[in-house]
Coordinates of C-alpha atoms in Angstrom, one line a residue:
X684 CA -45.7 108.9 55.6
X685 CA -47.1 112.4 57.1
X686 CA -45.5 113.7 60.5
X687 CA -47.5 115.6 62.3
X688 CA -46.0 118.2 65.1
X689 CA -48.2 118.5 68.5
X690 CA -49.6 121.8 68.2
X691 CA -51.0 120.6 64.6
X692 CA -52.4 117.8 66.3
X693 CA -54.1 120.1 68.8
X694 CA -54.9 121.4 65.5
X695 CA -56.8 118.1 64.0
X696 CA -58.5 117.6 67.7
X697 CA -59.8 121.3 67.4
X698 CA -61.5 120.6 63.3
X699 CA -62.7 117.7 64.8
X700 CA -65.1 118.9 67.7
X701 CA -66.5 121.7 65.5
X702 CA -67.4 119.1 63.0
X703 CA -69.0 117.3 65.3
X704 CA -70.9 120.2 66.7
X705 CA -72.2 121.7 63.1
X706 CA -73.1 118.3 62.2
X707 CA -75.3 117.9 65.1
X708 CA -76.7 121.6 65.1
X709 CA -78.0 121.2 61.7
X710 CA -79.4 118.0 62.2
X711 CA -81.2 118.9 65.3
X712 CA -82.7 121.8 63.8
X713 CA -84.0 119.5 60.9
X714 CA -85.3 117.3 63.4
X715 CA -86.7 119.7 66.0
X716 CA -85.0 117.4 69.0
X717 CA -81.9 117.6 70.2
X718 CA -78.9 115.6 71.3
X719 CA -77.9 113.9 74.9
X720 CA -74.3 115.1 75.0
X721 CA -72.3 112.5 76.6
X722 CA -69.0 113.3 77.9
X723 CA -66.6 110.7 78.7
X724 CA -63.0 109.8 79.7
X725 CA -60.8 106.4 79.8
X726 CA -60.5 105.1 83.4
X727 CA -57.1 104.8 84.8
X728 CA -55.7 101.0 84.2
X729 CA -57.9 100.5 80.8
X730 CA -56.2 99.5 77.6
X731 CA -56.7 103.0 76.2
X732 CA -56.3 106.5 77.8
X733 CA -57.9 109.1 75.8
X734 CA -61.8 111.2 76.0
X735 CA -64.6 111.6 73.9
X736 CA -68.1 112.8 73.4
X737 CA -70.5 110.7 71.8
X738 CA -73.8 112.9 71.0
X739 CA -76.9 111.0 70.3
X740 CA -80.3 112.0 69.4
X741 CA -83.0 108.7 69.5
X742 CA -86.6 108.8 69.0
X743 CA -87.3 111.9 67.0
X744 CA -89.6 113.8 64.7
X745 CA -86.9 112.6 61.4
X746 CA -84.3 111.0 62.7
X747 CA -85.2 107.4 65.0
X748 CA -81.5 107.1 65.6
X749 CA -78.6 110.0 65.0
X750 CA -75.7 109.4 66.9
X751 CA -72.0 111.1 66.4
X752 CA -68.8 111.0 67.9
X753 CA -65.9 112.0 69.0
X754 CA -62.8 110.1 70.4
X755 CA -59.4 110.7 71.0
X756 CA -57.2 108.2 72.8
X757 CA -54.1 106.9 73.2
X758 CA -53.0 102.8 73.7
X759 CA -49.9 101.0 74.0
X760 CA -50.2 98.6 70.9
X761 CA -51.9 99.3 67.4
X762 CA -55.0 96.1 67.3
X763 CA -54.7 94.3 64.3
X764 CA -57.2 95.9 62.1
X765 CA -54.8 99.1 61.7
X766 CA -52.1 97.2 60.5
X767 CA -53.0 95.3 57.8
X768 CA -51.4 97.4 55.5
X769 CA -48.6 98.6 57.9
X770 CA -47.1 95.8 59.4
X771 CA -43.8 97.7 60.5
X772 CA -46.3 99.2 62.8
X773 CA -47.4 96.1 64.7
X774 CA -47.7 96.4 68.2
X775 CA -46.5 100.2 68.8
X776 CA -48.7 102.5 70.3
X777 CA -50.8 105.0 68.8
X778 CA -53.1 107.6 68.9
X779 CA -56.3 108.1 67.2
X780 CA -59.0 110.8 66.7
X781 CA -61.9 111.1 64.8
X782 CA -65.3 111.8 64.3
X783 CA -67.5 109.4 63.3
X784 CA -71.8 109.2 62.9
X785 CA -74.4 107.1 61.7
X786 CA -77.9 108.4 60.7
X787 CA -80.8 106.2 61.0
X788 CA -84.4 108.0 59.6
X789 CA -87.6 107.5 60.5
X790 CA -89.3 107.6 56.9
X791 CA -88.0 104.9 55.2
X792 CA -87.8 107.4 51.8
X793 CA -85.1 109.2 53.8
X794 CA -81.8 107.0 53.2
X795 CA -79.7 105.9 56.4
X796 CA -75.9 107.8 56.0
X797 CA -72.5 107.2 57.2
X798 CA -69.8 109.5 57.6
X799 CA -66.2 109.3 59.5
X800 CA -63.0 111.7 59.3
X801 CA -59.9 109.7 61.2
X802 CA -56.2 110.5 62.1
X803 CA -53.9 107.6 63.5
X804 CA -50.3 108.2 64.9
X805 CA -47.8 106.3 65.4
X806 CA -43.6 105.9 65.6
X807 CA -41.8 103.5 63.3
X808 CA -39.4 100.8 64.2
X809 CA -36.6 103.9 63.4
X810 CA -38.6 106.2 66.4
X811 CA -39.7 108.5 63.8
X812 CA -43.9 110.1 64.1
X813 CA -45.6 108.7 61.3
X814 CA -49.9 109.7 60.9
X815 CA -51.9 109.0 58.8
X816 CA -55.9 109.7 57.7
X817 CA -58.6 108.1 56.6
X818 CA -62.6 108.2 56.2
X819 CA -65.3 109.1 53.5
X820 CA -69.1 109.1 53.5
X821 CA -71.7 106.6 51.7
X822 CA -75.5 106.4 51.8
X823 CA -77.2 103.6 52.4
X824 CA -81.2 104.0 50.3
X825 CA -84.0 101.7 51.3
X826 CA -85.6 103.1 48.7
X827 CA -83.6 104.3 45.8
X828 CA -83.7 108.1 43.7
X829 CA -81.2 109.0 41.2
X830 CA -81.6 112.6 42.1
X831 CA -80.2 111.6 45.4
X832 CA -77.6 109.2 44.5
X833 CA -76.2 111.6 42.1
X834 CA -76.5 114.4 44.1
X835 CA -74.5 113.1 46.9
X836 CA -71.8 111.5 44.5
X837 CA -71.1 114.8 43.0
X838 CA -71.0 116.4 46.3
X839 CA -68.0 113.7 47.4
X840 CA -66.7 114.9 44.1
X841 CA -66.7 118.5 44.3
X842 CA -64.5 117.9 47.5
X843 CA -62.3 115.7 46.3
X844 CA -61.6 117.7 43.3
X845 CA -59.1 120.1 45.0
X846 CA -56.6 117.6 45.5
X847 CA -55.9 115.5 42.1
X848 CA -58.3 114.6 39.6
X849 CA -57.7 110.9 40.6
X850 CA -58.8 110.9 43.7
X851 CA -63.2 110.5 43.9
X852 CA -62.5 107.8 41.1
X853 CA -60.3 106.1 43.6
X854 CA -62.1 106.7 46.4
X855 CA -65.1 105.9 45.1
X856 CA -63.9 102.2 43.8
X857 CA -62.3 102.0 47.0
X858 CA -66.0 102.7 48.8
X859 CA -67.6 100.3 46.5
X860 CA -65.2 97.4 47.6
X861 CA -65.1 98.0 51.3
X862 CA -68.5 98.7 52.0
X863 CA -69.5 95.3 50.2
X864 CA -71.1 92.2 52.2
X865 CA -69.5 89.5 50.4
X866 CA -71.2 86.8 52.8
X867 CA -74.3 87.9 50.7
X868 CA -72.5 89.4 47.5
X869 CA -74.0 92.7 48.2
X870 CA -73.1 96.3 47.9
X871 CA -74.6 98.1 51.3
X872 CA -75.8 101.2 49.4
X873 CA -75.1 103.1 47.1
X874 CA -71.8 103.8 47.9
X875 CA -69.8 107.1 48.0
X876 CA -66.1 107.8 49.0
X877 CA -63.8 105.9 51.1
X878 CA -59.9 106.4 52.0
X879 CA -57.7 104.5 54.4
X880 CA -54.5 105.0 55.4
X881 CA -53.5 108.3 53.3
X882 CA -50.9 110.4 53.6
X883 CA -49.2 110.5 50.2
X884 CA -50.0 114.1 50.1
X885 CA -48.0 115.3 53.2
X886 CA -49.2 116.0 56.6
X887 CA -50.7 119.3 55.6
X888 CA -51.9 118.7 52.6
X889 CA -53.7 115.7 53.5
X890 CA -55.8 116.8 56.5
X891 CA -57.0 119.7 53.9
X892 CA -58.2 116.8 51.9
X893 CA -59.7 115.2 55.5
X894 CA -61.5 118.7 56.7
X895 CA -63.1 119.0 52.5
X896 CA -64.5 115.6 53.3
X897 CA -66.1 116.3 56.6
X898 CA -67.1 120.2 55.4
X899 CA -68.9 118.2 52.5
X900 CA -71.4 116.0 54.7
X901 CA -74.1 118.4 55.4
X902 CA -74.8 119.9 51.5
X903 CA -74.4 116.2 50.9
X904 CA -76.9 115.1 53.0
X905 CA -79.5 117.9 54.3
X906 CA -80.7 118.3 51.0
X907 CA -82.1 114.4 50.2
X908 CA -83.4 114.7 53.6
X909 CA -85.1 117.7 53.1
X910 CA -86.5 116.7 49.9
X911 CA -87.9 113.1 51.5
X912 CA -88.5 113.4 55.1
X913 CA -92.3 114.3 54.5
X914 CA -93.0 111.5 51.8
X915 CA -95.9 109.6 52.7
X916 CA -95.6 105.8 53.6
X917 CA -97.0 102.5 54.9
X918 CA -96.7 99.5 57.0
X919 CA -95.4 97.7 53.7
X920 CA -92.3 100.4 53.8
X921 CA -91.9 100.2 57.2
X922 CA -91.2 96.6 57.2
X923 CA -88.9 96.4 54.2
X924 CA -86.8 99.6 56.1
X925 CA -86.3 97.0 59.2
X926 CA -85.3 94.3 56.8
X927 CA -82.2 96.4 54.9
X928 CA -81.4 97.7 58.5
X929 CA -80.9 93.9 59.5
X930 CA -78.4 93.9 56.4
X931 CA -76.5 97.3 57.9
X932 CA -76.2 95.7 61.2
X933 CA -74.7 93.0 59.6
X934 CA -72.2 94.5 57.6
X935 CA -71.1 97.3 61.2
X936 CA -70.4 93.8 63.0
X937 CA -68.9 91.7 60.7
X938 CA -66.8 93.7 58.5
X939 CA -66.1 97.1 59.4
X940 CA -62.8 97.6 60.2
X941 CA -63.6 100.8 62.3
X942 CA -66.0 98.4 64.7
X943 CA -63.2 96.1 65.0
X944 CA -60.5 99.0 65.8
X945 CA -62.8 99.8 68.5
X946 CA -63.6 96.3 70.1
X947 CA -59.8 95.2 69.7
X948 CA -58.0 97.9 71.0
X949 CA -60.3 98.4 74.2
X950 CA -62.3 101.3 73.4
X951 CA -65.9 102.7 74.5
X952 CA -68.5 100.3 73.7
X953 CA -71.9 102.1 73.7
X954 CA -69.7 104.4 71.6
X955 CA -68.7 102.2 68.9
X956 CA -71.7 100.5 68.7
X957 CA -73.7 104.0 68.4
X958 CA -73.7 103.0 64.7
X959 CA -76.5 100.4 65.3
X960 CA -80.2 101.2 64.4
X961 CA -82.7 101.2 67.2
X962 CA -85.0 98.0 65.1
X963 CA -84.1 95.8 62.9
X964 CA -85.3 92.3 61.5
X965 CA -84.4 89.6 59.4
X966 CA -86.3 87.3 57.8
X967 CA -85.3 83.5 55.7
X968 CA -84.9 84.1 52.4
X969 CA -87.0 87.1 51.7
X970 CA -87.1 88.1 48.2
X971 CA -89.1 91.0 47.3
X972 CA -92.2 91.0 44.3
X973 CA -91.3 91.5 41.3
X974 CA -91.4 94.4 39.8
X975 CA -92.1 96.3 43.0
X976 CA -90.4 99.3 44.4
X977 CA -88.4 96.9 46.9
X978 CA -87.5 95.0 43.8
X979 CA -85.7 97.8 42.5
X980 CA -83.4 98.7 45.4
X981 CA -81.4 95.4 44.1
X982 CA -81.6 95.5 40.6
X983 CA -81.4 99.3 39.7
X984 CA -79.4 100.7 43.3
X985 CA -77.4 97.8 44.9
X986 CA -75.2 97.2 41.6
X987 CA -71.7 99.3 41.0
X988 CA -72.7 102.1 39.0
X989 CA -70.9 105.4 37.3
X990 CA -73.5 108.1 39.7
X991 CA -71.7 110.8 37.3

């Protein structure tokens, strides 16, 4: 396990916000709106102790719903859901930063994107700082392009290439089985990369791998939503988009151990919950028409494929 010294901490915390502040930039100038900054700080006597900003954009010309944080805080007992795979770790205290953000288009040709970069901290049961990293990006289609998930696969790649050959096959199995609804045995998009709890490559060397991934989102991204964000649609698209969004919610609330980490360990609420679309539905059994555009998402996009 990585240790991490404080000035290279002040280090991660430093990448961190500037991520967070390109990311936005770019996006606001694709959507011609801009972002409430919301600066915010633990109270005094709450589980956790830390700051943030959560930035969020809602109700514009591309994007219905763009939100991205950041958080740094500090608690007294790592929650369950970041020790599954560390239990030597229960119940120390931590500290975590990150960056985190959730894109929701308008157009429903314009697919809905996740990315999160992560460091946790911790001391052993022998006193000793121990961190590790964790995070990835994955799309999420309502309709489905090959361009696009090809494009943004090889972009996850290009990062990850730097740092062992093995790592975007990994990562990339390791997206496709975490980002799965198994109540409804079904991927939630078309996958991407996803890492947890890494630091076999050293403190150093790891948060290189951490900074490619977050330098990678926007030439992932920008371009499918440049290439989509003016297709024409209809009511008929409109309503299928608030159906797969119901599935998204879904998934944030049940299964995502990042939503848990939040809840359980006492953080931010309206921050951790930025993630959720502004509408969504469900509906009982809907299955689309056969042979239709809708139809496709499931049969041609929502299955584990090689995007190389």
């Amino acid at each position: 396990m990585s240790e991490a010294s404080p000035a290279s901490t002040l280090g991660v915390r430093n990448y961190l916000l500037g991520l967070q502040e390109r990311i936005t930039s770019a996006i606001a100038a694709v959507d011609g709106g801009s972002f409430l900054s919301d600066a915010w700080e633990k109270a005094p006597g709450e589980p956790l102790q830390g700051n943030g900003i959560t930035k969020i954009l809602e109700g514009g010309a591309v994007f219905e719903r763009a939100g991205c944080g950041f958080s740094h805080v500090r608690g007294p007992k790592l929650p369950p859901s970041a020790t599954q795979h560390r239990p030597e770790l229960a119940g120390a205290p931590f500290e975590a930063m990150g960056v985190s953000l959730v894109f929701h288009p308008r157009n429903p040709y314009v697919p809905t994107v996740h990315m999160n970069v992560r460091m946790l901290a911790s001391r052993n049961p022998q006193g000793e700082e121990v961190c590790w990293f964790g995070g990835g990006m994955d799309l999420t289609p309502i309709y489905g392009f090959e361009d696009d998930a090809r494009h943004f696969h090889q972009t996850c790649k290009d990062a990850l290439e730097p740092f062992g050959d093995d790592k975007y096959p990994r990562f990339k199995t390791w997206c496709d089985d975490y980002f799965f609804l198994k109540h409804r045995n079904e991927p939630r998009g078309v996958g991407g990369i996803f890492f947890d709890d890494f630091s076999e490559l050293g403190f150093e060397r790891s948060l290189a791998m951490l900074q490619s991934v977050g330098d990678a989102f926007l030439a992932a991204y920008l371009p499918i939503v440049e290439l989509r964000k003016e297709m024409a649609y209809t009511q008929r698209e409109r309503d299928f988009q608030l159906y797969r969004r119901g599935r998204y919610v879904e998934f944030n609330l049940v299964w995502d151990r990042g939503t848990h980490f939040g809840l359980q360990s006492g953080g931010r609420t309206e921050s951790i919950l930025l993630s959720m679309p502004p509408h969504a539905t469900w509906a009982y059994q809907s299955v689309p028409e056969a042979g239709s555009a809708e139809a496709a998402l499931y049969s041609q996009f929502l299955v584990r494929r090689d995007w190389q």
